[in-house]
CSV table of N, CA, C and O in Angstrom, one decimal:
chain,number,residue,atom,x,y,z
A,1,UNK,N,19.8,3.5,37.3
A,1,UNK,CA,18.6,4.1,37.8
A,1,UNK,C,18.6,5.6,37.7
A,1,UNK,O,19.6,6.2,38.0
A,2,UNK,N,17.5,6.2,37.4
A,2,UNK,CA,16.9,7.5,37.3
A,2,UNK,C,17.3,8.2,38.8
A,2,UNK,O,17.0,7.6,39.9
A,3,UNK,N,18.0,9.7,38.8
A,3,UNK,CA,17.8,10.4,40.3
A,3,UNK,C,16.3,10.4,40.5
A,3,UNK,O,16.0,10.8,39.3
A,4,UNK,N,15.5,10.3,41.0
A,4,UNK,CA,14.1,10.6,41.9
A,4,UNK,C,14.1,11.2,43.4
A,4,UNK,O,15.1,10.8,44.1
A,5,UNK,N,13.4,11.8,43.9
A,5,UNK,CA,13.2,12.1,45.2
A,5,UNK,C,11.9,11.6,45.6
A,5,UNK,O,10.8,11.6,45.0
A,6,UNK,N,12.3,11.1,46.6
A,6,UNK,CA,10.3,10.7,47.1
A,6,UNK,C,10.1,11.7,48.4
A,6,UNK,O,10.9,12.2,49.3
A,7,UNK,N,8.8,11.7,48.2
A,7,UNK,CA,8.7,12.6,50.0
A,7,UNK,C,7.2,12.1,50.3
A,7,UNK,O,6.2,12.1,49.5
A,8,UNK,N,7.3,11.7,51.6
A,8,UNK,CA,5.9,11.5,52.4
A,8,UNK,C,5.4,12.4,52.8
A,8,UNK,O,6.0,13.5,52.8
A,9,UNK,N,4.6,12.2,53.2
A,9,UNK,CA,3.5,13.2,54.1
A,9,UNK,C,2.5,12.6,54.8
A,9,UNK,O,2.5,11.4,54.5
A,10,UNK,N,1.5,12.8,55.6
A,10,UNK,CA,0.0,12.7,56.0
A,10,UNK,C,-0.7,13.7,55.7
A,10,UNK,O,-0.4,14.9,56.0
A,11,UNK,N,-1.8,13.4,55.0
A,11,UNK,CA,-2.4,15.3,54.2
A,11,UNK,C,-3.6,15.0,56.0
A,11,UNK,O,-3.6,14.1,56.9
A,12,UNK,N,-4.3,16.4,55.5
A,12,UNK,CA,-5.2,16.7,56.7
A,12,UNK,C,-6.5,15.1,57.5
A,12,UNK,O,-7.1,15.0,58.6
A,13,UNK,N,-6.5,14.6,56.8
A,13,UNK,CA,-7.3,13.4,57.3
A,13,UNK,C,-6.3,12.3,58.0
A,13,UNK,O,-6.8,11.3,58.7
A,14,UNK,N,-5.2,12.5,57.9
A,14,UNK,CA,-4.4,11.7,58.4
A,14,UNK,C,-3.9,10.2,57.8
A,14,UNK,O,-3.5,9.3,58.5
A,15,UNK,N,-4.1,10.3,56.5
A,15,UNK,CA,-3.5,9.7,55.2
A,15,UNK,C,-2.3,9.3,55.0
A,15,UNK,O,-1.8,10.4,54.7
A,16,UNK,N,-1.1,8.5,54.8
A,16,UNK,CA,-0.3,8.7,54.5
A,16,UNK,C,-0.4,9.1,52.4
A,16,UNK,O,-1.2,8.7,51.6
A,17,UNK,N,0.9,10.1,52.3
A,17,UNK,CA,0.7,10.0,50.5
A,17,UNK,C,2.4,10.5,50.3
A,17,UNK,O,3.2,11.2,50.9
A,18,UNK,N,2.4,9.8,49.4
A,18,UNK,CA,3.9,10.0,48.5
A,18,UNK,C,3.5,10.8,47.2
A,18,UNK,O,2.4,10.9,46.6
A,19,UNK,N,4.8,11.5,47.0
A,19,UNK,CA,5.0,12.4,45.7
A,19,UNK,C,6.2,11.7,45.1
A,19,UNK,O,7.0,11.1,45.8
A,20,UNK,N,6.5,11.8,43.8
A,20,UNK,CA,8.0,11.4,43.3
A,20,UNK,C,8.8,12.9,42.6
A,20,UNK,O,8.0,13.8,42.5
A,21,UNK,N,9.7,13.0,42.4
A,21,UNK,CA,10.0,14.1,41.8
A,21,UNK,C,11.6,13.6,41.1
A,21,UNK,O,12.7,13.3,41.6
A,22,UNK,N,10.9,13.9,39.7
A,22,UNK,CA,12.5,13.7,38.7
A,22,UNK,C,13.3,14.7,38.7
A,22,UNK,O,13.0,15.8,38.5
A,23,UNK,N,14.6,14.3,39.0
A,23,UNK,CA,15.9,15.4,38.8
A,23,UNK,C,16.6,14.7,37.8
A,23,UNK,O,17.8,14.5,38.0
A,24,UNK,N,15.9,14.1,36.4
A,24,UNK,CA,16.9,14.0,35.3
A,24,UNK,C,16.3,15.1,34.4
A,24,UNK,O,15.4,15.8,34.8
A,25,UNK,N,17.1,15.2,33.2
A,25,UNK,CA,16.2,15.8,32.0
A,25,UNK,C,15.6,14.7,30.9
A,25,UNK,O,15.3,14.9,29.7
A,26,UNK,N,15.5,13.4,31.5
A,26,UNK,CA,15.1,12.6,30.8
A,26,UNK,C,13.3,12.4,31.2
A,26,UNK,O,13.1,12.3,32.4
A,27,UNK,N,12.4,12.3,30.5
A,27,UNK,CA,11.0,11.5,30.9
A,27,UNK,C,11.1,10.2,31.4
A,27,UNK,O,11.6,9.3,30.8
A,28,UNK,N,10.6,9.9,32.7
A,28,UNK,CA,10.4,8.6,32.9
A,28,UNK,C,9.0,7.7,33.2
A,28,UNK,O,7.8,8.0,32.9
A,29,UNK,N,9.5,6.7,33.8
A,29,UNK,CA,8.0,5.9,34.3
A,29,UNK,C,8.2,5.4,35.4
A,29,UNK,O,9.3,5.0,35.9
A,30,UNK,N,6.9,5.4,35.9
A,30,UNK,CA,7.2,5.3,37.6
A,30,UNK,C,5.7,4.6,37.6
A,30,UNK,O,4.6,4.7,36.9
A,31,UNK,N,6.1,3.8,38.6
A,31,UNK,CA,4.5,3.3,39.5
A,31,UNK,C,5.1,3.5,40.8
A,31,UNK,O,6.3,3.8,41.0
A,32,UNK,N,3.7,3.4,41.9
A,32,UNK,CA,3.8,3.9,43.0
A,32,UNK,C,2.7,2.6,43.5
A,32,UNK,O,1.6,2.5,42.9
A,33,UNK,N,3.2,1.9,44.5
A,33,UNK,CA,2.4,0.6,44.9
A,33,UNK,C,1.9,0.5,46.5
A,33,UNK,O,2.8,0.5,47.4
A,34,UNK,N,1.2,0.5,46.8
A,34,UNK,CA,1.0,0.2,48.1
A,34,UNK,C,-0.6,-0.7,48.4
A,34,UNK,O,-1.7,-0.5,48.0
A,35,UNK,N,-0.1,-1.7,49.1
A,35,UNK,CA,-1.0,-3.1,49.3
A,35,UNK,C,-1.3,-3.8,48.1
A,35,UNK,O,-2.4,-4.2,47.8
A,36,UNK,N,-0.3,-4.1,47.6
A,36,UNK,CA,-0.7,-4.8,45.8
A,36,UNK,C,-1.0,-4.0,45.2
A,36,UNK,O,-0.9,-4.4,44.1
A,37,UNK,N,-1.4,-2.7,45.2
A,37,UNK,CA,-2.5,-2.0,44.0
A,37,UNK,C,-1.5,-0.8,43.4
A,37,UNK,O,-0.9,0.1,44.1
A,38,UNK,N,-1.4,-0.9,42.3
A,38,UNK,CA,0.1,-0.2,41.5
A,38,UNK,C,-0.7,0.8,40.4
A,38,UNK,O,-1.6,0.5,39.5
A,39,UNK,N,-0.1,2.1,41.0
A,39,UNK,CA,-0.6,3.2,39.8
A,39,UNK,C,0.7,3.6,38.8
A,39,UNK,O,1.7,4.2,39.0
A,40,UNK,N,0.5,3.0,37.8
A,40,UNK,CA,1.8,3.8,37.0
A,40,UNK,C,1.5,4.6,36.4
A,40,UNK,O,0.3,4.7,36.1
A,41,UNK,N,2.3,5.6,36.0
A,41,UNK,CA,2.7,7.2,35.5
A,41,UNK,C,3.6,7.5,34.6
A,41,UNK,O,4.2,6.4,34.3
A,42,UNK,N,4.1,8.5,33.9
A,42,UNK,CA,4.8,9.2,32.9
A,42,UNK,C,4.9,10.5,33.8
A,42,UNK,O,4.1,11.2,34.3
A,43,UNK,N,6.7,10.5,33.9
A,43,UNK,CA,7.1,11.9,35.0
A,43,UNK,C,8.0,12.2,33.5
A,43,UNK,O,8.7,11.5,32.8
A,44,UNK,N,7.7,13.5,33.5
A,44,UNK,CA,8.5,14.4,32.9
A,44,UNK,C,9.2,14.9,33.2
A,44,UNK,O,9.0,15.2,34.4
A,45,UNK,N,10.5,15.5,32.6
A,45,UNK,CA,12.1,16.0,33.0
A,45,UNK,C,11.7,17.3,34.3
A,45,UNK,O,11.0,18.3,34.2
A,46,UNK,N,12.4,16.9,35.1
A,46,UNK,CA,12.5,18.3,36.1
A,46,UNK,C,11.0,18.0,36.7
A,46,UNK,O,10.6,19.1,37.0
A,47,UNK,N,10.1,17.2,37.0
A,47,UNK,CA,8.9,17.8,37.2
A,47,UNK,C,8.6,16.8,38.5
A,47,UNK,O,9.5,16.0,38.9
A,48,UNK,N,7.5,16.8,38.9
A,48,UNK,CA,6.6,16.0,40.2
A,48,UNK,C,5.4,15.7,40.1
A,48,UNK,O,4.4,16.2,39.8
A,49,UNK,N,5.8,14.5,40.5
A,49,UNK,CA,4.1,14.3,40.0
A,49,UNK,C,3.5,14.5,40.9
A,49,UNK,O,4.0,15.4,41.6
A,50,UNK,N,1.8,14.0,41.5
A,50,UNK,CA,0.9,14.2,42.1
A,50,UNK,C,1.0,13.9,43.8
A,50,UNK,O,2.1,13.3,44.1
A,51,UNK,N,0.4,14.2,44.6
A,51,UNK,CA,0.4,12.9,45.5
A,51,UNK,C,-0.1,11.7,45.7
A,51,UNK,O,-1.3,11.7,45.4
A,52,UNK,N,0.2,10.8,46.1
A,52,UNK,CA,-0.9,9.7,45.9
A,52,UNK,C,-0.9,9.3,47.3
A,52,UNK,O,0.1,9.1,48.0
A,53,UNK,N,-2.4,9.0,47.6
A,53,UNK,CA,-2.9,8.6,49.1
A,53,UNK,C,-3.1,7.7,48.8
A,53,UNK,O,-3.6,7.2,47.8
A,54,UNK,N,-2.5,7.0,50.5
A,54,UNK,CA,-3.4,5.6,50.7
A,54,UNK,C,-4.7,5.6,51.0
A,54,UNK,O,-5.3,6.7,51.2
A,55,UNK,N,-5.4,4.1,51.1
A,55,UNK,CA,-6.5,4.2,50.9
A,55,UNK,C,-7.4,3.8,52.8
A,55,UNK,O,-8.5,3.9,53.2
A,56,UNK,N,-6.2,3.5,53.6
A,56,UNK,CA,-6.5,3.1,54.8
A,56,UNK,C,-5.5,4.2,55.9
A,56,UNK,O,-4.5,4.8,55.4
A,57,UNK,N,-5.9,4.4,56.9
A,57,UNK,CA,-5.3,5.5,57.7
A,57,UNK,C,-4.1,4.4,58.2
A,57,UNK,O,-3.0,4.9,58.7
A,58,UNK,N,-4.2,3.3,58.2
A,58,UNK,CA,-3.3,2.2,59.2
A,58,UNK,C,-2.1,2.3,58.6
A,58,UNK,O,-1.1,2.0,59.3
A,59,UNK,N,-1.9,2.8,56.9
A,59,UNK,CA,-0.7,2.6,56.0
A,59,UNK,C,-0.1,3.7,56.5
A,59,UNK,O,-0.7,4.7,56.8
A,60,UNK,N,1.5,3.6,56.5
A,60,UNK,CA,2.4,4.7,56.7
A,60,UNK,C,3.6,4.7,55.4
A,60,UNK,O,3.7,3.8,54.5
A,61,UNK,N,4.3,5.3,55.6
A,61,UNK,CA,5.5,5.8,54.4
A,61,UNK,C,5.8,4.3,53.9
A,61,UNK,O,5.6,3.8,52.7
A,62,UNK,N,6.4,3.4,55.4
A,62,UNK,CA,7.0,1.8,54.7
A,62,UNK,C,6.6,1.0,54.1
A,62,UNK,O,7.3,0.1,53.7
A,63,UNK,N,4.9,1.2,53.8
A,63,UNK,CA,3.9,0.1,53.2
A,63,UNK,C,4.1,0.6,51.4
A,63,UNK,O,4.1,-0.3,50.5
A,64,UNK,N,4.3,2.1,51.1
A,64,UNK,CA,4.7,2.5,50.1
A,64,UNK,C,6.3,2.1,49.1
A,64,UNK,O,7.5,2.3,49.5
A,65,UNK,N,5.8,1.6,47.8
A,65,UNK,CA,6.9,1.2,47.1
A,65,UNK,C,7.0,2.0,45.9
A,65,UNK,O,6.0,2.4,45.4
A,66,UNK,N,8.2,2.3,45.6
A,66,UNK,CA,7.9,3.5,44.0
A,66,UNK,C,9.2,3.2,43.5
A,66,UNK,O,10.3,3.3,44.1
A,67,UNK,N,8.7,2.7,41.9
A,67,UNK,CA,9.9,2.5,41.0
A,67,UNK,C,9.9,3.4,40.1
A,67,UNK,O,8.9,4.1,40.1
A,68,UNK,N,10.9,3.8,39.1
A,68,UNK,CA,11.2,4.7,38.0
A,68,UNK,C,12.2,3.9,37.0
A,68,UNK,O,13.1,3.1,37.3
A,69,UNK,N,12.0,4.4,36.0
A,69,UNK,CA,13.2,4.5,35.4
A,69,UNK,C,12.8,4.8,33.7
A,69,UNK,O,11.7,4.8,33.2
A,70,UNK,N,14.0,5.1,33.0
A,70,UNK,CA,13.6,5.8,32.0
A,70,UNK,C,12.8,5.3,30.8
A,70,UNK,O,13.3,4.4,30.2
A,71,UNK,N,11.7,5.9,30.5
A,71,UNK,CA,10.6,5.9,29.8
A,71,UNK,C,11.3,5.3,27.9
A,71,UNK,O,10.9,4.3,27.2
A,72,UNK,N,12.2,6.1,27.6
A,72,UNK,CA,13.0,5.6,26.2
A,72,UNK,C,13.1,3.8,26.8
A,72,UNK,O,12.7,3.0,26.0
A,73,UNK,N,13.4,3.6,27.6
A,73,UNK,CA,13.6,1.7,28.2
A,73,UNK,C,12.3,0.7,27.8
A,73,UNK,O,12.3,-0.5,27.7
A,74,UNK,N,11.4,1.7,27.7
A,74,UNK,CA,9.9,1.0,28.0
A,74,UNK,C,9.2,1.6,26.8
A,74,UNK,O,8.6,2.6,27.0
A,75,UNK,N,9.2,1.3,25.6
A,75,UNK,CA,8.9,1.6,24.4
A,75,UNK,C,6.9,1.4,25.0
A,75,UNK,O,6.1,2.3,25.2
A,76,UNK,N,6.6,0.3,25.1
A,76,UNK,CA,5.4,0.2,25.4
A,76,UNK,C,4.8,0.9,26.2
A,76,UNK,O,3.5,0.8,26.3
A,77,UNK,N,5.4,1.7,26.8
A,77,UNK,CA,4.8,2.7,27.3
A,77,UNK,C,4.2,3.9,27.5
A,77,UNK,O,3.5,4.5,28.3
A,78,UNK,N,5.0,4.3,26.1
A,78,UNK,CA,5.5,5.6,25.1
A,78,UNK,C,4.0,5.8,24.5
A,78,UNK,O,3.6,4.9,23.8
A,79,UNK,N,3.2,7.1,24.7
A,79,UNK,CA,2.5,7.6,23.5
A,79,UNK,C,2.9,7.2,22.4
A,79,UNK,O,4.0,6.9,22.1
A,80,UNK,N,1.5,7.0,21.4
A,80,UNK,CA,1.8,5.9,20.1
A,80,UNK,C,2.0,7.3,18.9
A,80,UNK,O,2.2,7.1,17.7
């Protein structure tokens, strides 16, 4: 598995939201899932991605799931 950092937060409405952040020099892929509903992404080497909020104030950090791993793995994934 890819190094990643995740970090929570509550932005000002009182939201929970996760960020991921790659510490390889590799591109990866990541989704970030919370209540069934799965956003996947393309994180590039050294970088972070966005935050993503939940959609209910009731969700906190634990309801949040985030996978990664490297993008070369997942050809279908890949810009054509």
């Amino acid at each position: 598995m890819p190094r990643i950092t995740v970090k929570h937060q509550r932005n000002i409405n009182g939201f929970a939201e996760v960020q991921v952040s790659n510490a390889t020099m590799k591109n990866l892929i990541c989704h970030v899932a919370i209540d069934g509903h799965k956003i996947l992404f393309r994180l590039k080497a050294i970088e972070a991605s966005k935050w993503y909020t939940a959609t209910d104030i009731r969700f906190n950090h634990t309801h949040f799931s985030v996978w990664c791993d490297y993008l070369k793995l997942h050809p279908q994934y890949q810009k054509p």
